[in-house]
mmCIF file of C-alpha atoms and ligand atoms in Angstrom:
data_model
loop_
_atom_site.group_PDB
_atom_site.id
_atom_site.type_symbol
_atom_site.label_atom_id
_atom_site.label_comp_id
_atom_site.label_asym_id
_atom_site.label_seq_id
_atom_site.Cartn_x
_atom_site.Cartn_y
_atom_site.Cartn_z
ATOM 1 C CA UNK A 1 103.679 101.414 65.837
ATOM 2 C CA UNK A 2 102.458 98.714 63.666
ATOM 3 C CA UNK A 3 105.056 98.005 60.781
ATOM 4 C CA UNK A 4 101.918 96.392 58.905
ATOM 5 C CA UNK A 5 99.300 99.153 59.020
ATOM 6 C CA UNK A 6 96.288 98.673 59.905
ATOM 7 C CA UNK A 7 94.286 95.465 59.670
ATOM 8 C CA UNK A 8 91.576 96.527 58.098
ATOM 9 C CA UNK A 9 92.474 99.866 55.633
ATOM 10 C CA UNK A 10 96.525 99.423 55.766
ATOM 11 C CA UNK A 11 97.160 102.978 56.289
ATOM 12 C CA UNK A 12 100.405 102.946 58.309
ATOM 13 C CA UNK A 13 99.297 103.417 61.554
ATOM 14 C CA UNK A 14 100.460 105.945 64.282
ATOM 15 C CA UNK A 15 100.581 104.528 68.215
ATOM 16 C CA UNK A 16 96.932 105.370 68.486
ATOM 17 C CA UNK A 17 94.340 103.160 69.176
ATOM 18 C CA UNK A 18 91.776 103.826 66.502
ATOM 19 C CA UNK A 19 93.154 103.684 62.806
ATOM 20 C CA UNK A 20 92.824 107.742 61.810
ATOM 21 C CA UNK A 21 92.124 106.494 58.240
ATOM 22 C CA UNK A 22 89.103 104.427 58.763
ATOM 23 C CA UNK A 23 88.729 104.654 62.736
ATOM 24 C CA UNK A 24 88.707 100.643 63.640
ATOM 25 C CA UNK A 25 90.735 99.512 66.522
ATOM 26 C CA UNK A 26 93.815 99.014 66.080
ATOM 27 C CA UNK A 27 96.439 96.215 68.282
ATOM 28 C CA UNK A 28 96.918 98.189 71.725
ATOM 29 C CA UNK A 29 100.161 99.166 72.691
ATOM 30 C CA UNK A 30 101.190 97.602 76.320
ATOM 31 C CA UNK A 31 103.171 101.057 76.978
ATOM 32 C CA UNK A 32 100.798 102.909 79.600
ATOM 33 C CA UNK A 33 102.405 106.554 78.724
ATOM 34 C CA UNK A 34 101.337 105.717 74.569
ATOM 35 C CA UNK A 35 98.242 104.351 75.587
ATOM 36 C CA UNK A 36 96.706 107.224 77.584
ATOM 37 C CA UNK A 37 98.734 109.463 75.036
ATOM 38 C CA UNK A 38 100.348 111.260 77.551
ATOM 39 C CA UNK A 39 103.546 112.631 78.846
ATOM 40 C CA UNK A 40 106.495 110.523 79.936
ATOM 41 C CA UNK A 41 106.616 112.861 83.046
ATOM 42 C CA UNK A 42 106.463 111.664 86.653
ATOM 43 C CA UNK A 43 104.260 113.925 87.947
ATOM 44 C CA UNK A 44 100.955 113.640 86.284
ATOM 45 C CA UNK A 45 97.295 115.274 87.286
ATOM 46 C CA UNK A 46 94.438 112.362 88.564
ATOM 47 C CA UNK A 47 91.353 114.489 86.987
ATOM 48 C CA UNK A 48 93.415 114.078 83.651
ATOM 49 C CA UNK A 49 93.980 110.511 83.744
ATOM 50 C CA UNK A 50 90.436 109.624 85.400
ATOM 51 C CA UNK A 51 88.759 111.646 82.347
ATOM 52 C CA UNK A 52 90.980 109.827 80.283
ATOM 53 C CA UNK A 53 90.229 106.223 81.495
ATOM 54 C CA UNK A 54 86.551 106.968 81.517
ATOM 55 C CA UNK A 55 86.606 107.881 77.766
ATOM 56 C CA UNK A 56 88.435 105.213 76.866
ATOM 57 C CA UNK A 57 86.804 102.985 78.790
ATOM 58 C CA UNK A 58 83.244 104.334 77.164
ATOM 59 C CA UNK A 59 85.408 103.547 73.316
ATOM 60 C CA UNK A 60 86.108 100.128 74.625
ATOM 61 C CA UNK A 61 83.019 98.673 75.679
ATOM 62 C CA UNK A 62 82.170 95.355 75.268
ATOM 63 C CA UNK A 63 78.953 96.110 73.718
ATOM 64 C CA UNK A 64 80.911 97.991 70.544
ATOM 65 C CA UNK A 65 82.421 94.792 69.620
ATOM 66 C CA UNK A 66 79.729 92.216 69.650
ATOM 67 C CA UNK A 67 79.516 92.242 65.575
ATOM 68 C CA UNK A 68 82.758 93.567 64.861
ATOM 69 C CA UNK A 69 85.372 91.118 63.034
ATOM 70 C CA UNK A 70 87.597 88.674 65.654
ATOM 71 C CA UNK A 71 90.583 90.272 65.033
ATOM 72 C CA UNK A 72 88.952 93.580 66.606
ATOM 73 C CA UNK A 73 87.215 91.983 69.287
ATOM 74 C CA UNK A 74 90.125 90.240 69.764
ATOM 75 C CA UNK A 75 92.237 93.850 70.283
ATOM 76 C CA UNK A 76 89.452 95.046 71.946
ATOM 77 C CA UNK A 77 90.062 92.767 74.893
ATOM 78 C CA UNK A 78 93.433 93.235 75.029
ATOM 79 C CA UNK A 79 93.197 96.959 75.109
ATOM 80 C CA UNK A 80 90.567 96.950 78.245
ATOM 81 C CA UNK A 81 93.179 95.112 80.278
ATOM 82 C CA UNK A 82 96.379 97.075 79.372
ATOM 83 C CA UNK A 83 93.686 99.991 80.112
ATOM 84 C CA UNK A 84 93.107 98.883 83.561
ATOM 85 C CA UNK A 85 96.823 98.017 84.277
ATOM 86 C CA UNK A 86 97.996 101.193 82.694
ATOM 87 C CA UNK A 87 95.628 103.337 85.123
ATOM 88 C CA UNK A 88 95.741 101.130 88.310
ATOM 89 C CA UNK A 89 99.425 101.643 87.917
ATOM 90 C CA UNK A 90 99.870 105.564 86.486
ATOM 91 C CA UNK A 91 97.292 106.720 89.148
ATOM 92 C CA UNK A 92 99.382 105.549 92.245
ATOM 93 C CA UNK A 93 102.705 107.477 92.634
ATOM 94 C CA UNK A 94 104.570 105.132 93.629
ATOM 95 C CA UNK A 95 103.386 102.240 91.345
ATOM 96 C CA UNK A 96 104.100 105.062 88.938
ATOM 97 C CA UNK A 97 107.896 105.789 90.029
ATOM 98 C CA UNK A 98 108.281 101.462 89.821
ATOM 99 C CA UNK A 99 106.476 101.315 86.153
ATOM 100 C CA UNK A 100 108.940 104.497 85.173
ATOM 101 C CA UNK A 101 112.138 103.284 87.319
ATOM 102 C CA UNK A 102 111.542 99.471 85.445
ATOM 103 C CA UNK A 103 111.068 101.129 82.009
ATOM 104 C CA UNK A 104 114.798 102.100 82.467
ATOM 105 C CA UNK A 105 116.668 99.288 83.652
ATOM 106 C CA UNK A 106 116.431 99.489 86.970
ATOM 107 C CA UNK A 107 116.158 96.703 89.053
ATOM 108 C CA UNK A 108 113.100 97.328 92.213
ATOM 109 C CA UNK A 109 113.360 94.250 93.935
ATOM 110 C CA UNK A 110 112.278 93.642 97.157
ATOM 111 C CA UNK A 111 115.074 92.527 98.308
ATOM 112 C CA UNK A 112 116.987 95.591 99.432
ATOM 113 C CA UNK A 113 114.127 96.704 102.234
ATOM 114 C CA UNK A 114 116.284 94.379 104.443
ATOM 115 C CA UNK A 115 119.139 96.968 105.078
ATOM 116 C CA UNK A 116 117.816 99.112 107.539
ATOM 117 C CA UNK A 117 118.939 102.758 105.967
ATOM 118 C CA UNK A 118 121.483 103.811 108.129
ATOM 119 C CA UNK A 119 119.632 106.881 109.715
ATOM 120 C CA UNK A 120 117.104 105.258 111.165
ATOM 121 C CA UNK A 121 119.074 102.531 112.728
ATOM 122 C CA UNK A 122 118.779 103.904 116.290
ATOM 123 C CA UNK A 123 114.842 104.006 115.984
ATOM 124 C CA UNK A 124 114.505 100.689 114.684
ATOM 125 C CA UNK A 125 117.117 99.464 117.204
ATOM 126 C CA UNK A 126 114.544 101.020 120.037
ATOM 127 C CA UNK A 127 111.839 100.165 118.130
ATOM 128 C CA UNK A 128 112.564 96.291 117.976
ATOM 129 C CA UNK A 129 113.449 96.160 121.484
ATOM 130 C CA UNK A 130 109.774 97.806 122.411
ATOM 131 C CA UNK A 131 108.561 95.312 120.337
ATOM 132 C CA UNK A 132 110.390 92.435 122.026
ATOM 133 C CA UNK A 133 108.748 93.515 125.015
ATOM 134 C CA UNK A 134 105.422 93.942 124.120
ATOM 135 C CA UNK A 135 105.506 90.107 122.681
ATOM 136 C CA UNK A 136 106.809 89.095 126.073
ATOM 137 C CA UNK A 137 103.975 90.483 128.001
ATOM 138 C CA UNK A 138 105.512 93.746 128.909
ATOM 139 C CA UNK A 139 102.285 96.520 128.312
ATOM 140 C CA UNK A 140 104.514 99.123 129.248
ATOM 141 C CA UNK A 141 105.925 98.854 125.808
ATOM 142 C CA UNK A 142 102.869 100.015 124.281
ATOM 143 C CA UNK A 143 103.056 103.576 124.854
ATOM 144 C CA UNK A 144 106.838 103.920 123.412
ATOM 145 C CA UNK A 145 105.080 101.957 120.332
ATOM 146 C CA UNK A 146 102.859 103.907 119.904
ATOM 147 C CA UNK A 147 105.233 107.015 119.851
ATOM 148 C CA UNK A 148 108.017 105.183 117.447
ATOM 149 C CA UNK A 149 104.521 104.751 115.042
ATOM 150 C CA UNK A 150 103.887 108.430 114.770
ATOM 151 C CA UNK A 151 107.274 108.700 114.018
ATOM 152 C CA UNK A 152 107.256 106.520 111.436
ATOM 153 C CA UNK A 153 104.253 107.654 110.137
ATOM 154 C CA UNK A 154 105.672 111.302 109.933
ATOM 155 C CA UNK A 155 108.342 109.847 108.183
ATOM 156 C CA UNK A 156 106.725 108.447 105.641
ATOM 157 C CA UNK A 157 104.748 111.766 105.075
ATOM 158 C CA UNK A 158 108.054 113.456 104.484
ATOM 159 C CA UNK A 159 109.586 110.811 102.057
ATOM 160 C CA UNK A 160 106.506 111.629 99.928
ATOM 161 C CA UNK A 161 106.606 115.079 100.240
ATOM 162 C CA UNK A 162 110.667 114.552 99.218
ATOM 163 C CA UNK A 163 109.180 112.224 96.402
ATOM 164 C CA UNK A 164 106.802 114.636 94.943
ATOM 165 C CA UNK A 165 109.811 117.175 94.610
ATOM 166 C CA UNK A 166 111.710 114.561 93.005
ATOM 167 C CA UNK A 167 109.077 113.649 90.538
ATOM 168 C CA UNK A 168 109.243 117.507 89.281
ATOM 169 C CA UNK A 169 112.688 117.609 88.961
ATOM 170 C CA UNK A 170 113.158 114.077 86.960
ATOM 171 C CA UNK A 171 110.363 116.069 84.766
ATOM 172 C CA UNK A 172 112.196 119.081 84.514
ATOM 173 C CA UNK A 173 115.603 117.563 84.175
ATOM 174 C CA UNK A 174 117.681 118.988 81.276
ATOM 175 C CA UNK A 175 119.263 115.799 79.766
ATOM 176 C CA UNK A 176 118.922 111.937 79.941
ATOM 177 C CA UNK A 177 121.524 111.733 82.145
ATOM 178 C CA UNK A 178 120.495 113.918 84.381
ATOM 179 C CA UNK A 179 117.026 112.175 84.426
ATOM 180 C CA UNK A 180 119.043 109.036 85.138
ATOM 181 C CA UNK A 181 120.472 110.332 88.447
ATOM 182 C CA UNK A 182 117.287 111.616 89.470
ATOM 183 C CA UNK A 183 115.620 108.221 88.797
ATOM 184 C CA UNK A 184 118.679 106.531 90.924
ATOM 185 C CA UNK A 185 117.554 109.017 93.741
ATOM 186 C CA UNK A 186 113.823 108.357 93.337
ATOM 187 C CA UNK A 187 114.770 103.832 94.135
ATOM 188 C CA UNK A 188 116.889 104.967 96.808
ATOM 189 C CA UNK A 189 113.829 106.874 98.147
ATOM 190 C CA UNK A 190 111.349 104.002 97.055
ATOM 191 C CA UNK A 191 113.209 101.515 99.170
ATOM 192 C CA UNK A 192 113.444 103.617 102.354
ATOM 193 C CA UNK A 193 109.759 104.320 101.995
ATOM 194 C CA UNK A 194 108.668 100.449 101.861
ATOM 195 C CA UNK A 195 110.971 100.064 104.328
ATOM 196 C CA UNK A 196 109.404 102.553 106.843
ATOM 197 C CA UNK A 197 105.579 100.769 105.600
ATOM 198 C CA UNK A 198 106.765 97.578 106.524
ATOM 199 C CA UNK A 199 107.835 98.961 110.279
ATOM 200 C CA UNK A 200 104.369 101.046 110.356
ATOM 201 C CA UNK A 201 102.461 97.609 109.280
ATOM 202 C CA UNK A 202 104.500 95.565 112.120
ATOM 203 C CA UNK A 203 104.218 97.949 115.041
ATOM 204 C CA UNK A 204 100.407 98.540 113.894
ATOM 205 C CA UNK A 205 99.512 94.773 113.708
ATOM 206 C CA UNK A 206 101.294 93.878 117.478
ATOM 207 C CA UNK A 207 99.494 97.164 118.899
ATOM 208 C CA UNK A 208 96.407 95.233 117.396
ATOM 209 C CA UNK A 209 97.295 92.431 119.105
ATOM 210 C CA UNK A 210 96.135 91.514 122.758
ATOM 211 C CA UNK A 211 99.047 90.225 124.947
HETATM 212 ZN ZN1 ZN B 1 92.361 101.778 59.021
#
């Protein structure tokens, strides 16, 4: 919302990007959820966003704004990269989850992929010791590698599965607070899935690897 109205008619004007008075563009808001005018919900539909992006990529083309006053070229520029942020990051789940989890408070460092959650500490116990031996020659290791990957893998398959449910109930959840825990549950799961990426990435790039 822009306390000064709009730049060219003053109307007061709503978090939309054309003014509805006269219809010029209007300064872009950087949230992604106000600027695709949708839902603050987790779970959202690709063929909705994609349809949106495309029409408001169409309003924002360069080509629209090549006798227009600076101010609006100006906005106009500013809009087409929030609009490519807003829909690199609302298409991907997980980039999703971070933008959402950020938006309230929480911290998503990278940091706490370190601590090896505590169920899988037996795999990755076995898992670095395969690897040990593969980097020391040992082919035998390979095959045991290559079984902890599809593991992994699986893993990772059910933590989005898990995430998708989650994503439906933080949607769904009846009050802020409950939304809250939700959102707590959805970093825990966040960091146990880059976790289990960063093991896939290892074991794949040394199975790459010719010892
Ligand atoms: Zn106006």
């Amino acid at each position: 919302m822009s306390e000064q109205g709009c730049w060219h008619c003053g109307h007061p004007s709503e978090d939309s990007l054309f003014c509805q008075y006269c219809n010029h563009l209007l300064r872009p808001t950087p949230d992604y959820y106000k600027f695709f005018d949708l839902p603050r919900t987790l779970s959202l539909d690709p063929a909705e966003l994609q349809q949106r992006f495309y029409k408001m990529s169409r309003l924002l083309h360069p080509d629209r704004y090549t006798r227009t006053p600076n101010v609006e070229r100006q906005y106009s520029l500013e809009a087409t990269a929030i609009l490519n942020d807003a829909y690199r990051t609302l298409r991907d789940p997980l980039a999703r989850a971070e933008y959402v989890l950020r938006e309230h408070g929480f911290d998503i460092g990278e940091q706490r992929t370190k601590d090896v959650p505590p169920e899988l500490l037996e795999e990755v116990f076995e898992l670095n010791m395969a690897l040990e031996e593969l980097r020391g020659g040992d082919e035998d290791a390979r095959g045991p590698l290559e079984a902890s990957e599809k593991k992994f893998i699986a893993m990772r398959d059910e933590v989005d599965a898990r995430l998708e449910q989650l994503f439906k109930r933080y949607d769904e959840a009846p009050s802020p607070e409950a939304a809250h825990e939700v959102l707590t549950e959805i970093r825990g799961v966040l960091n146990r899935r880059r976790y289990i990426r960063n093991l896939v990435d290892t074991v794949h790039k040394e199975l790459a690897v010719a010892h």
